[in-house]
Amino acid sequence: MALAVQSETSSFKKLQKKYGFILIVYCDTIQLRCRCEDCCPMLKNIANQAQAKATEVSTAAQDKIDDLIEDFNKMLPLAEELGLSIASFNIEAGLLPKIQASLVGSIENIKNEAVERLIAEHDNNKLLVAILKAVLMAKNIHQKLEGAYISILKDLVVDIQLGVPPSISCRFQ
């Protein structure tokens, strides 16, 4: 996957127009492509700075994702206690990699007391607490909409995206 880097600075645009170059980012590497053989040293300096920044961002993102994966692994047995199991698992590679997982389970089998107990016992696991709070919120909304057509949807799906930033969403099926 490639991403063309564009700058809004007028000096960058002038250089781009004059020399006909483009910066291309591949995951954590940068390529400078030009029409001429001897690009000015300033262009090469820009490419080197962009390369260093891309490597720095990629390394920081990977460290954050490693921490999230560790929390995710700790969360799985606890999710199973609530009757949630993994329905899908996807990995997306790139400059900012992502891992996406979906947990699914019967909304009726999830007990508020059990969720609240797990939140209290594992308050240091931010990912788990965020997931459990989303589950509680979804269960409460489902109960409030009992008379509506949503009540025929009995399974809760928790979509988790481990990336920078992580995200959690809940839906019914």
Short mmCIF file of C-alpha atoms in Angstrom, two decimals, residues 116 145 165:
data_model
loop_
_atom_site.label_atom_id
_atom_site.label_comp_id
_atom_site.label_asym_id
_atom_site.label_seq_id
_atom_site.Cartn_x
_atom_site.Cartn_y
_atom_site.Cartn_z
CA GLU A 116 -19.84 -4.85 37.03
CA LEU A 145 -36.03 -0.66 23.40
CA PRO A 165 -6.47 4.91 18.45
#
